[in-house]
C-alpha atoms as a printed R data frame, in Angstrom:
    type eleno elety resid chain resno       x       y       z
1   ATOM     1    CA   MET     A     1  -7.524 -17.473   5.948
2   ATOM     2    CA   VAL     A     2  -5.274 -15.770   3.052
3   ATOM     3    CA   ASN     A     3  -1.589 -17.174   2.731
4   ATOM     4    CA   TYR     A     4   0.631 -15.959   0.343
5   ATOM     5    CA   TYR     A     5   3.598 -18.325   1.642
6   ATOM     6    CA   GLU     A     6   1.953 -21.551   0.013
7   ATOM     7    CA   LEU     A     7   2.672 -19.798  -3.370
8   ATOM     8    CA   GLY     A     8   5.871 -20.779  -2.815
9   ATOM     9    CA   PRO     A     9   9.472 -19.935  -0.912
10  ATOM    10    CA   ASN     A    10  10.883 -18.751  -3.777
11  ATOM    11    CA   LYS     A    11   8.117 -16.931  -5.795
12  ATOM    12    CA   ARG     A    12   9.453 -13.482  -5.577
13  ATOM    13    CA   LEU     A    13   7.224 -10.462  -5.341
14  ATOM    14    CA   ASN     A    14   6.935  -9.405  -8.465
15  ATOM    15    CA   GLU     A    15   5.672 -12.675  -9.369
16  ATOM    16    CA   ILE     A    16   2.502 -12.414  -6.871
17  ATOM    17    CA   VAL     A    17  -0.690 -10.441  -6.585
18  ATOM    18    CA   PHE     A    18  -1.479  -9.613  -3.100
19  ATOM    19    CA   ALA     A    19  -4.295  -6.909  -1.380
20  ATOM    20    CA   GLY     A    20  -3.532  -3.452  -0.526
21  ATOM    21    CA   THR     A    21  -4.828  -1.223   1.402
22  ATOM    22    CA   HIS     A    22  -5.591   3.102   0.933
23  ATOM    23    CA   ASP     A    23  -5.626   4.952   3.491
24  ATOM    24    CA   ALA     A    24  -4.921   2.085   6.428
25  ATOM    25    CA   GLY     A    25  -4.929   3.513   9.253
26  ATOM    26    CA   ILE     A    26  -7.864   5.783   8.992
27  ATOM    27    CA   ASP     A    27 -10.741   3.563  10.329
28  ATOM    28    CA   ARG     A    28 -12.539   5.999  11.656
29  ATOM    29    CA   GLY     A    29 -14.328   9.405  10.697
30  ATOM    30    CA   GLY     A    30 -16.717  10.550   9.026
31  ATOM    31    CA   SER     A    31 -18.571   9.121   6.044
32  ATOM    32    CA   GLY     A    32 -16.746  11.236   3.855
33  ATOM    33    CA   VAL     A    33 -13.466   9.905   5.505
34  ATOM    34    CA   GLN     A    34 -13.270   6.704   6.955
35  ATOM    35    CA   THR     A    35 -11.435   4.092   4.612
36  ATOM    36    CA   GLN     A    36 -10.919   1.137   6.623
37  ATOM    37    CA   ASP     A    37 -13.862  -0.412   9.189
38  ATOM    38    CA   LEU     A    38 -10.246  -2.576  10.843
39  ATOM    39    CA   ASP     A    39  -7.441  -2.334  12.064
40  ATOM    40    CA   ILE     A    40  -3.802  -3.003  10.991
41  ATOM    41    CA   LEU     A    41  -4.140  -6.217  12.383
42  ATOM    42    CA   GLY     A    42  -7.534  -7.145  11.615
43  ATOM    43    CA   GLN     A    43  -7.033  -6.320   7.890
44  ATOM    44    CA   ALA     A    44  -3.211  -8.026   8.206
45  ATOM    45    CA   LYS     A    45  -5.202 -11.248   9.282
46  ATOM    46    CA   ALA     A    46  -7.744 -10.357   6.292
47  ATOM    47    CA   GLY     A    47  -5.105 -10.904   3.819
48  ATOM    48    CA   VAL     A    48  -3.277  -7.325   3.284
49  ATOM    49    CA   ARG     A    49   0.226  -7.291   2.943
50  ATOM    50    CA   PHE     A    50   0.772  -3.492   1.533
51  ATOM    51    CA   PHE     A    51  -0.153  -0.688   3.603
52  ATOM    52    CA   ASP     A    52  -1.104   2.799   2.135
53  ATOM    53    CA   ILE     A    53  -0.094   5.123   5.418
54  ATOM    54    CA   ARG     A    54  -0.355   8.869   6.103
55  ATOM    55    CA   ILE     A    55   1.716  10.377   9.437
56  ATOM    56    CA   ALA     A    56   1.428  13.824  10.762
57  ATOM    57    CA   ALA     A    57   1.618  15.004  14.379
58  ATOM    58    CA   ALA     A    58  -1.262  16.051  16.067
59  ATOM    59    CA   VAL     A    59  -1.261  17.995  19.485
60  ATOM    60    CA   THR     A    60  -3.455  16.358  22.108
61  ATOM    61    CA   SER     A    61  -5.903  17.470  24.533
62  ATOM    62    CA   GLU     A    62  -3.123  15.988  27.217
63  ATOM    63    CA   SER     A    63  -0.935  17.663  28.691
64  ATOM    64    CA   HIS     A    64   2.868  16.552  30.507
65  ATOM    65    CA   ALA     A    65   3.512  17.310  34.414
66  ATOM    66    CA   SER     A    66   5.853  19.553  33.506
67  ATOM    67    CA   GLY     A    67   3.395  21.594  31.778
68  ATOM    68    CA   ARG     A    68   4.495  20.739  28.188
69  ATOM    69    CA   PRO     A    69   1.724  20.149  25.054
70  ATOM    70    CA   VAL     A    70   1.406  16.086  24.336
71  ATOM    71    CA   ALA     A    71   1.462  15.310  20.660
72  ATOM    72    CA   GLU     A    72   1.150  11.581  19.124
73  ATOM    73    CA   LEU     A    73   1.570  11.197  15.175
74  ATOM    74    CA   ARG     A    74  -1.120   9.684  13.888
75  ATOM    75    CA   ALA     A    75  -2.239   8.644  10.483
76  ATOM    76    CA   PHE     A    76  -4.189  11.058   8.771
77  ATOM    77    CA   HIS     A    77  -7.123  11.750   5.283
78  ATOM    78    CA   ALA     A    78  -7.204  15.154   4.473
79  ATOM    79    CA   ASP     A    79  -7.170  17.404   1.404
80  ATOM    80    CA   ASP     A    80  -3.632  19.035   1.295
81  ATOM    81    CA   LYS     A    81  -5.706  22.165   0.906
82  ATOM    82    CA   VAL     A    82  -7.321  21.981   4.298
83  ATOM    83    CA   VAL     A    83  -4.466  21.072   6.131
84  ATOM    84    CA   LEU     A    84  -2.182  23.806   8.119
85  ATOM    85    CA   HIS     A    85   1.201  23.203   9.105
86  ATOM    86    CA   LEU     A    86   2.943  25.302  12.162
87  ATOM    87    CA   ASN     A    87   6.800  24.417  13.088
88  ATOM    88    CA   ARG     A    88   6.577  23.305  17.636
89  ATOM    89    CA   LYS     A    89   9.345  23.222  19.593
90  ATOM    90    CA   GLY     A    90   9.255  22.071  23.010
91  ATOM    91    CA   VAL     A    91   6.567  19.333  22.411
92  ATOM    92    CA   MET     A    92   6.439  15.913  24.629
93  ATOM    93    CA   LEU     A    93   6.032  13.082  21.447
94  ATOM    94    CA   LYS     A    94   4.408  10.198  22.720
95  ATOM    95    CA   GLY     A    95   7.011   7.494  22.431
96  ATOM    96    CA   VAL     A    96  10.055  10.037  23.431
97  ATOM    97    CA   SER     A    97  10.991  10.564  26.792
98  ATOM    98    CA   ASN     A    98  12.427  13.796  26.024
99  ATOM    99    CA   PRO     A    99  10.897  17.291  24.475
100 ATOM   100    CA   VAL     A   100  11.542  17.635  20.809
101 ATOM   101    CA   LYS     A   101  10.523  19.764  17.813
102 ATOM   102    CA   ILE     A   102   7.859  18.807  15.586
103 ATOM   103    CA   GLU     A   103   5.301  19.864  12.789
104 ATOM   104    CA   GLN     A   104   2.174  19.700  13.756
105 ATOM   105    CA   SER     A   105  -0.941  19.557  11.222
106 ATOM   106    CA   LYS     A   106  -4.415  21.044  11.463
107 ATOM   107    CA   LEU     A   107  -7.057  19.494   9.560
108 ATOM   108    CA   GLY     A   108  -9.385  22.069   8.372
109 ATOM   109    CA   GLY     A   109 -10.962  18.721   6.852
110 ATOM   110    CA   GLY     A   110 -10.827  15.146   6.288
111 ATOM   111    CA   ALA     A   111  -9.611  13.243  10.181
112 ATOM   112    CA   PHE     A   112  -7.218  11.724  12.155
113 ATOM   113    CA   GLY     A   113  -6.917   8.025  12.365
114 ATOM   114    CA   MET     A   114  -4.922   5.287  14.266
115 ATOM   115    CA   GLY     A   115  -1.775   6.073  16.165
116 ATOM   116    CA   LEU     A   116   1.713   4.683  14.262
117 ATOM   117    CA   GLY     A   117   2.475   2.835  17.230
118 ATOM   118    CA   SER     A   118   0.038   1.129  17.110
119 ATOM   119    CA   ILE     A   119   0.357   1.211  13.631
120 ATOM   120    CA   LEU     A   120   3.683  -0.340  14.345
121 ATOM   121    CA   LYS     A   121   3.069  -2.627  17.281
122 ATOM   122    CA   GLU     A   122  -0.366  -4.754  15.280
123 ATOM   123    CA   ALA     A   123   2.489  -5.100  13.130
124 ATOM   124    CA   ARG     A   124   5.196  -6.979  14.447
125 ATOM   125    CA   ASP     A   125   2.385  -8.610  16.501
126 ATOM   126    CA   TYR     A   126   1.038 -10.068  13.304
127 ATOM   127    CA   VAL     A   127   4.556 -11.383  11.743
128 ATOM   128    CA   LEU     A   128   5.422 -12.873  15.208
129 ATOM   129    CA   SER     A   129   1.954 -15.373  15.376
130 ATOM   130    CA   GLN     A   130   1.669 -18.105  14.460
131 ATOM   131    CA   GLU     A   131  -0.466 -17.094  11.332
132 ATOM   132    CA   GLY     A   132   1.853 -14.735   9.928
133 ATOM   133    CA   LYS     A   133   5.351 -15.802  10.781
134 ATOM   134    CA   ASN     A   134   5.761 -17.109   7.204
135 ATOM   135    CA   GLU     A   135   3.955 -13.911   5.544
136 ATOM   136    CA   PHE     A   136   5.374 -10.471   5.159
137 ATOM   137    CA   LEU     A   137   4.129  -6.784   6.183
138 ATOM   138    CA   ILE     A   138   4.958  -3.931   3.763
139 ATOM   139    CA   LEU     A   139   3.730   0.028   5.043
140 ATOM   140    CA   LYS     A   140   4.634   2.616   2.801
141 ATOM   141    CA   PHE     A   141   4.741   6.074   4.018
142 ATOM   142    CA   ASP     A   142   3.574   9.114   2.034
143 ATOM   143    CA   LYS     A   143   2.782  12.403   1.803
144 ATOM   144    CA   CYS     A   144   3.709  12.538   5.439
145 ATOM   145    CA   SER     A   145   5.797  14.961   7.508
146 ATOM   146    CA   ASN     A   146   7.705  14.510  10.692
147 ATOM   147    CA   TRP     A   147  10.178  11.929   8.768
148 ATOM   148    CA   GLN     A   148  12.499  11.609  11.000
149 ATOM   149    CA   HIS     A   149  10.692  11.093  14.093
150 ATOM   150    CA   ILE     A   150   8.388   8.279  11.829
151 ATOM   151    CA   ALA     A   151  11.746   6.319  10.765
152 ATOM   152    CA   ASN     A   152  12.796   6.517  14.948
153 ATOM   153    CA   ALA     A   153   9.900   5.143  15.556
154 ATOM   154    CA   CYS     A   154   9.660   2.046  13.355
155 ATOM   155    CA   GLN     A   155  13.286   0.823  14.210
156 ATOM   156    CA   ALA     A   156  12.283   1.300  17.840
157 ATOM   157    CA   LEU     A   157   8.910  -0.371  17.892
158 ATOM   158    CA   LEU     A   158   9.778  -3.117  15.126
159 ATOM   159    CA   PRO     A   159  13.318  -3.660  16.021
160 ATOM   160    CA   ASP     A   160  13.539  -7.915  15.545
161 ATOM   161    CA   VAL     A   161  10.961  -7.711  12.586
162 ATOM   162    CA   ILE     A   162  12.043  -5.000  10.127
163 ATOM   163    CA   PHE     A   163  13.488  -5.811   6.988
164 ATOM   164    CA   THR     A   164  17.099  -4.532   6.784
165 ATOM   165    CA   ALA     A   165  18.668  -6.037   3.533
166 ATOM   166    CA   ARG     A   166  19.448  -3.617   1.289
167 ATOM   167    CA   GLY     A   167  18.674  -3.766  -2.343
168 ATOM   168    CA   ASN     A   168  15.742  -4.213  -5.041
169 ATOM   169    CA   LEU     A   169  12.042  -5.132  -2.940
170 ATOM   170    CA   ASN     A   170  10.920  -5.926  -6.587
171 ATOM   171    CA   ILE     A   171  12.827  -8.981  -6.897
172 ATOM   172    CA   ARG     A   172  12.560 -10.673  -2.850
173 ATOM   173    CA   THR     A   173  11.368 -14.179  -2.399
174 ATOM   174    CA   LEU     A   174   8.348 -15.158  -0.086
175 ATOM   175    CA   LYS     A   175  10.967 -16.689   1.935
176 ATOM   176    CA   GLU     A   176  13.679 -13.811   2.244
177 ATOM   177    CA   LEU     A   177  10.686 -11.815   3.027
178 ATOM   178    CA   ALA     A   178   9.031 -14.142   5.794
179 ATOM   179    CA   GLY     A   179   8.088 -12.586   9.202
180 ATOM   180    CA   HIS     A   180   9.488  -9.571   8.362
181 ATOM   181    CA   VAL     A   181   7.349  -5.392   8.048
182 ATOM   182    CA   VAL     A   182   9.370  -4.173   5.547
183 ATOM   183    CA   VAL     A   183   9.373  -0.021   5.714
184 ATOM   184    CA   LEU     A   184   8.973   2.529   2.572
185 ATOM   185    CA   PHE     A   185   9.912   6.332   2.576
186 ATOM   186    CA   SER     A   186   8.769   8.138  -0.049
187 ATOM   187    CA   ALA     A   187  11.638  10.291  -1.673
188 ATOM   188    CA   LYS     A   188  10.850  13.436   0.091
189 ATOM   189    CA   GLY     A   189  10.823  11.234   3.563
190 ATOM   190    CA   LEU     A   190  14.446   9.933   2.536
191 ATOM   191    CA   ALA     A   191  16.186  12.979   1.808
192 ATOM   192    CA   GLU     A   192  15.006  13.527   5.587
193 ATOM   193    CA   ILE     A   193  17.202  11.102   6.951
194 ATOM   194    CA   PRO     A   194  20.053   9.926   7.356
195 ATOM   195    CA   ILE     A   195  21.206   7.876   4.280
196 ATOM   196    CA   ASN     A   196  20.575   4.293   4.627
197 ATOM   197    CA   SER     A   197  18.811   4.361   7.699
198 ATOM   198    CA   PRO     A   198  18.597   0.435   9.055
199 ATOM   199    CA   GLY     A   199  15.758  -0.652   8.161
200 ATOM   200    CA   ILE     A   200  14.292   2.583   5.756
201 ATOM   201    CA   LEU     A   201  14.180   1.544   2.068
202 ATOM   202    CA   GLY     A   202  12.274   3.914  -0.228
203 ATOM   203    CA   PHE     A   203   9.679   3.861  -3.005
204 ATOM   204    CA   LYS     A   204   9.435   5.237  -6.717
205 ATOM   205    CA   ASN     A   205   6.260   5.470  -8.616
206 ATOM   206    CA   LEU     A   206   7.490   5.166 -12.243
207 ATOM   207    CA   SER     A   207   4.240   6.479 -13.376
208 ATOM   208    CA   GLY     A   208   3.950  10.006 -11.048
209 ATOM   209    CA   ASP     A   209   7.614  10.417 -10.965
210 ATOM   210    CA   LYS     A   210   8.436   9.985 -14.557
211 ATOM   211    CA   ALA     A   211  11.203   7.852 -13.215
212 ATOM   212    CA   THR     A   212  12.824   4.752 -14.841
213 ATOM   213    CA   TYR     A   213  13.421   1.172 -12.980
214 ATOM   214    CA   VAL     A   214  16.970   0.753 -11.575
215 ATOM   215    CA   ASP     A   215  17.695  -2.823 -11.238
216 ATOM   216    CA   ASP     A   216  20.156  -1.475  -7.592
217 ATOM   217    CA   TYR     A   217  17.693   0.584  -5.854
218 ATOM   218    CA   ASN     A   218  17.138   0.477  -2.668
219 ATOM   219    CA   GLY     A   219  13.127  -0.004  -2.005
220 ATOM   220    CA   LEU     A   220  10.339  -0.623  -3.992
221 ATOM   221    CA   GLN     A   221   9.578   0.131  -7.792
222 ATOM   222    CA   TYR     A   222   5.466   0.029  -9.020
223 ATOM   223    CA   TYR     A   223   3.895   1.175 -11.659
224 ATOM   224    CA   GLY     A   224  -0.072   3.039 -10.615
225 ATOM   225    CA   LYS     A   225  -2.443   6.115  -9.239
226 ATOM   226    CA   GLY     A   226  -5.415   6.005  -7.715
227 ATOM   227    CA   GLY     A   227  -7.895   8.441  -6.946
228 ATOM   228    CA   THR     A   228 -10.647  10.187  -8.760
229 ATOM   229    CA   SER     A   229 -12.247  13.594  -9.076
230 ATOM   230    CA   PRO     A   230 -12.619  14.886  -5.202
231 ATOM   231    CA   PHE     A   231 -15.835  16.934  -7.182
232 ATOM   232    CA   ASN     A   232 -16.895  15.048  -9.804
233 ATOM   233    CA   PRO     A   233 -19.361  12.536  -7.269
234 ATOM   234    CA   VAL     A   234 -21.153  10.682 -10.328
235 ATOM   235    CA   ASN     A   235 -19.952   7.443 -11.898
236 ATOM   236    CA   LYS     A   236 -16.938   7.295  -9.832
237 ATOM   237    CA   GLN     A   237 -16.697   3.646 -10.388
238 ATOM   238    CA   LYS     A   238 -16.858   4.234 -14.387
239 ATOM   239    CA   GLN     A   239 -14.191   6.997 -13.810
240 ATOM   240    CA   ASN     A   240 -11.438   4.447 -11.463
241 ATOM   241    CA   ILE     A   241 -12.072   2.592 -14.705
242 ATOM   242    CA   THR     A   242 -11.195   4.652 -16.845
243 ATOM   243    CA   LYS     A   243  -8.462   5.651 -15.305
244 ATOM   244    CA   GLN     A   244  -7.158   2.673 -14.166
245 ATOM   245    CA   LYS     A   245  -6.842   1.858 -18.337
246 ATOM   246    CA   LYS     A   246  -5.248   4.436 -18.884
247 ATOM   247    CA   LEU     A   247  -2.755   3.419 -16.391
248 ATOM   248    CA   MET     A   248  -2.490   0.093 -17.658
249 ATOM   249    CA   THR     A   249  -2.526   1.609 -21.361
250 ATOM   250    CA   GLY     A   250   0.930   3.889 -20.326
251 ATOM   251    CA   ALA     A   251   2.601   0.334 -18.279
252 ATOM   252    CA   ALA     A   252   2.656  -1.055 -21.400
253 ATOM   253    CA   GLY     A   253   5.910   0.836 -23.229
254 ATOM   254    CA   MET     A   254   7.491  -0.155 -19.159
255 ATOM   255    CA   ASP     A   255   9.246  -3.615 -20.622
256 ATOM   256    CA   ASN     A   256  11.081  -4.915 -17.546
257 ATOM   257    CA   PRO     A   257   9.459  -8.125 -16.296
258 ATOM   258    CA   ALA     A   258  10.387  -6.875 -12.498
259 ATOM   259    CA   ILE     A   259   7.717  -3.862 -12.025
260 ATOM   260    CA   ILE     A   260   5.532  -4.190  -9.258
261 ATOM   261    CA   GLY     A   261   1.959  -3.389 -11.447
262 ATOM   262    CA   MET     A   262  -0.703  -1.549  -9.190
263 ATOM   263    CA   MET     A   263  -4.200  -0.968  -9.555
264 ATOM   264    CA   TYR     A   264  -6.636   0.615  -7.521
265 ATOM   265    CA   TRP     A   265 -10.076  -0.609  -6.682
266 ATOM   266    CA   THR     A   266 -11.193   2.792  -4.707
267 ATOM   267    CA   THR     A   267 -13.928   5.244  -5.407
268 ATOM   268    CA   THR     A   268 -13.054   8.229  -2.810
269 ATOM   269    CA   GLY     A   269 -14.073  11.190  -2.691
270 ATOM   270    CA   LEU     A   270 -15.538  14.166  -0.693
271 ATOM   271    CA   VAL     A   271 -19.063  13.757  -1.754
272 ATOM   272    CA   GLU     A   272 -21.521  10.622  -0.426
273 ATOM   273    CA   SER     A   273 -20.059   7.860   1.736
274 ATOM   274    CA   ILE     A   274 -17.436   5.886   0.418
275 ATOM   275    CA   GLU     A   275 -18.334   2.869   2.542
276 ATOM   276    CA   LYS     A   276 -21.870   3.270   1.135
277 ATOM   277    CA   ARG     A   277 -19.833   3.167  -2.728
278 ATOM   278    CA   ASP     A   278 -17.168   1.105  -2.073
279 ATOM   279    CA   LYS     A   279 -20.360  -1.808  -1.002
280 ATOM   280    CA   GLN     A   280 -21.384  -1.082  -4.978
281 ATOM   281    CA   MET     A   281 -17.545  -2.242  -5.965
282 ATOM   282    CA   TRP     A   282 -17.693  -5.670  -4.481
283 ATOM   283    CA   GLU     A   283 -21.651  -6.735  -5.578
284 ATOM   284    CA   PRO     A   284 -20.784  -9.620  -8.059
285 ATOM   285    CA   PRO     A   285 -21.569  -8.329 -11.661
286 ATOM   286    CA   ASN     A   286 -18.415  -5.554 -10.510
287 ATOM   287    CA   VAL     A   287 -15.902  -8.163  -9.297
288 ATOM   288    CA   ALA     A   288 -16.340  -9.449 -12.335
289 ATOM   289    CA   LYS     A   289 -15.619  -5.591 -13.988
290 ATOM   290    CA   MET     A   290 -12.201  -6.037 -11.524
291 ATOM   291    CA   LYS     A   291 -10.903  -9.446 -12.120
292 ATOM   292    CA   THR     A   292 -11.736  -7.837 -16.464
293 ATOM   293    CA   LEU     A   293  -9.721  -4.491 -15.647
294 ATOM   294    CA   TRP     A   294  -7.254  -6.483 -13.975
295 ATOM   295    CA   GLY     A   295  -7.154  -9.319 -16.533
296 ATOM   296    CA   GLN     A   296  -6.513  -6.868 -19.415
297 ATOM   297    CA   GLY     A   297  -3.160  -6.184 -17.649
298 ATOM   298    CA   LEU     A   298  -1.739  -9.593 -18.088
299 ATOM   299    CA   GLY     A   299  -3.937 -10.950 -20.125
300 ATOM   300    CA   ASP     A   300  -3.776  -8.555 -23.151
301 ATOM   301    CA   PHE     A   301   0.147  -9.835 -22.967
302 ATOM   302    CA   VAL     A   302  -0.884 -13.513 -22.753
303 ATOM   303    CA   ASN     A   303  -2.746 -12.428 -25.958
304 ATOM   304    CA   ALA     A   304  -0.146 -10.804 -27.739
305 ATOM   305    CA   ARG     A   305   3.339 -13.063 -27.208
306 ATOM   306    CA   VAL     A   306   2.408 -16.194 -25.202
307 ATOM   307    CA   SER     A   307   0.840 -18.813 -27.966
308 ATOM   308    CA   LEU     A   308  -1.314 -21.909 -26.615
309 ATOM   309    CA   PRO     A   309  -1.237 -24.247 -25.717
310 ATOM   310    CA   SER     A   310   2.405 -24.106 -24.178
311 ATOM   311    CA   SER     A   311   3.453 -26.338 -21.219
312 ATOM   312    CA   ASN     A   312   3.238 -23.379 -18.831
313 ATOM   313    CA   PRO     A   313   1.861 -20.303 -20.444
314 ATOM   314    CA   LEU     A   314   0.732 -18.604 -17.227
315 ATOM   315    CA   ALA     A   315   4.607 -18.931 -16.252
316 ATOM   316    CA   GLU     A   316   5.846 -17.574 -19.578
317 ATOM   317    CA   ALA     A   317   3.105 -14.817 -19.124
318 ATOM   318    CA   GLN     A   318   5.031 -13.814 -16.052
319 ATOM   319    CA   GLN     A   319   8.075 -14.086 -17.082
320 ATOM   320    CA   ARG     A   320   7.958 -12.468 -20.241
321 ATOM   321    CA   ARG     A   321   5.309  -9.843 -18.860
322 ATOM   322    CA   SER     A   322   4.403  -6.462 -20.482
323 ATOM   323    CA   PHE     A   323   2.413  -5.048 -17.380
324 ATOM   324    CA   PHE     A   324   1.474  -7.173 -14.140
325 ATOM   325    CA   PRO     A   325  -0.936  -5.701 -11.682
326 ATOM   326    CA   ASN     A   326   0.975  -7.185  -8.744
327 ATOM   327    CA   ILE     A   327  -1.341  -4.695  -5.747
328 ATOM   328    CA   VAL     A   328  -4.449  -4.410  -5.885
329 ATOM   329    CA   MET     A   329  -5.261  -1.030  -3.852
330 ATOM   330    CA   VAL     A   330  -9.383  -1.677  -1.867
331 ATOM   331    CA   ASP     A   331 -11.309   0.738   0.684
332 ATOM   332    CA   PHE     A   332 -12.608  -1.246   3.770
333 ATOM   333    CA   ALA     A   333 -10.668  -4.605   3.420
334 ATOM   334    CA   SER     A   334 -12.231  -7.781   3.926
335 ATOM   335    CA   GLY     A   335 -11.032 -11.489   4.498
336 ATOM   336    CA   PRO     A   336 -13.913 -11.957   1.447
337 ATOM   337    CA   ARG     A   337 -12.053  -9.431  -0.584
338 ATOM   338    CA   CYS     A   338  -9.081 -10.254  -0.042
339 ATOM   339    CA   ALA     A   339  -9.780 -14.179  -0.829
340 ATOM   340    CA   ILE     A   340 -10.715 -12.638  -4.463
341 ATOM   341    CA   ILE     A   341  -7.681 -11.107  -4.708
342 ATOM   342    CA   ARG     A   342  -5.724 -13.514  -3.420
343 ATOM   343    CA   GLY     A   343  -7.523 -15.802  -6.145
344 ATOM   344    CA   LEU     A   344  -6.300 -13.959  -8.760
345 ATOM   345    CA   ASN     A   345  -2.830 -16.083  -8.879
346 ATOM   346    CA   ASP     A   346  -4.633 -18.913  -9.539
347 ATOM   347    CA   LEU     A   347  -6.496 -18.257 -13.103
348 ATOM   348    CA   SER     A   348  -5.341 -20.456 -15.225
349 ATOM   349    CA   ALA     A   349  -3.420 -18.764 -18.820
350 ATOM   350    CA   SER     A   350  -6.616 -19.746 -20.767
351 ATOM   351    CA   HIS     A   351  -8.678 -17.896 -18.294
352 ATOM   352    CA   ILE     A   352  -7.143 -14.534 -17.949
353 ATOM   353    CA   THR     A   353  -7.040 -14.464 -21.907
354 ATOM   354    CA   SER     A   354 -10.965 -15.139 -21.611
355 ATOM   355    CA   LEU     A   355 -11.397 -12.403 -19.110
């Protein structure tokens, strides 16, 4: 079992390394679309703590007793260019008792995945379980529609576990986060709901938004970005490594030690099976490449600024680092893969500098 609380209840979020899942709710669909084969509860049990979730409203084949159409908020994976958005009134949304207005999404490609209700229920079940009572889960909602309905669902289905404290999530301790589900909305999402909605925090990507780190930001501030060209299926692993190295180079200028670093070990694309490519990424030689890529973020800093030997060089590196990949994003999460990522917390400073 992957456990992060055992790293120390006073460890801050920006001091640990943990697994995240890309398109976490897409546990079905064609081979060029599906990114996970475990549901949210299964991913959490495997060791995932950060979930990338995209939600849209899909009109179902069901019909309400009133004759109105029935829609469901569901995870989706599709390129923006093939998504048609339609405004609908008088729709019965699952989990809501009265007719509502929604933005319906029709996918010209890609697929819908898990329902939002199931995602939230499974997240709650995990942190209320004996196994997860001291752990945390972070749900990052991005590229969504119907933001107010998503916020309403989070508040209704996570009433006793949603993290309601305001302030900088980067420096929260594992003790403060234990037993909670943290909900993060993009800037676009926050703009569509009331200010300071209970339990809804924000996130900023300091690499994509060209933003600066703010000490009193209400939410998570990270540096990193995934994705490779969907139209170039050749050497996807090499494409990803090149992109991640470039990001780490750019991150070197972000000298605030509280910034959360994010690294992607994924190779999604429109051509060929995502799962087939992904299995190759986790073969022993490529796992070594992943550790090397991760180690460059902290290892370069250790080499540059920490004199070895030291009483605790790794601790010094973490306190004075320029960049640290805290979140390793993956497709097709599993216990063994999450254990590899969890193990990055245990590398000695001398090991890191040798990566």
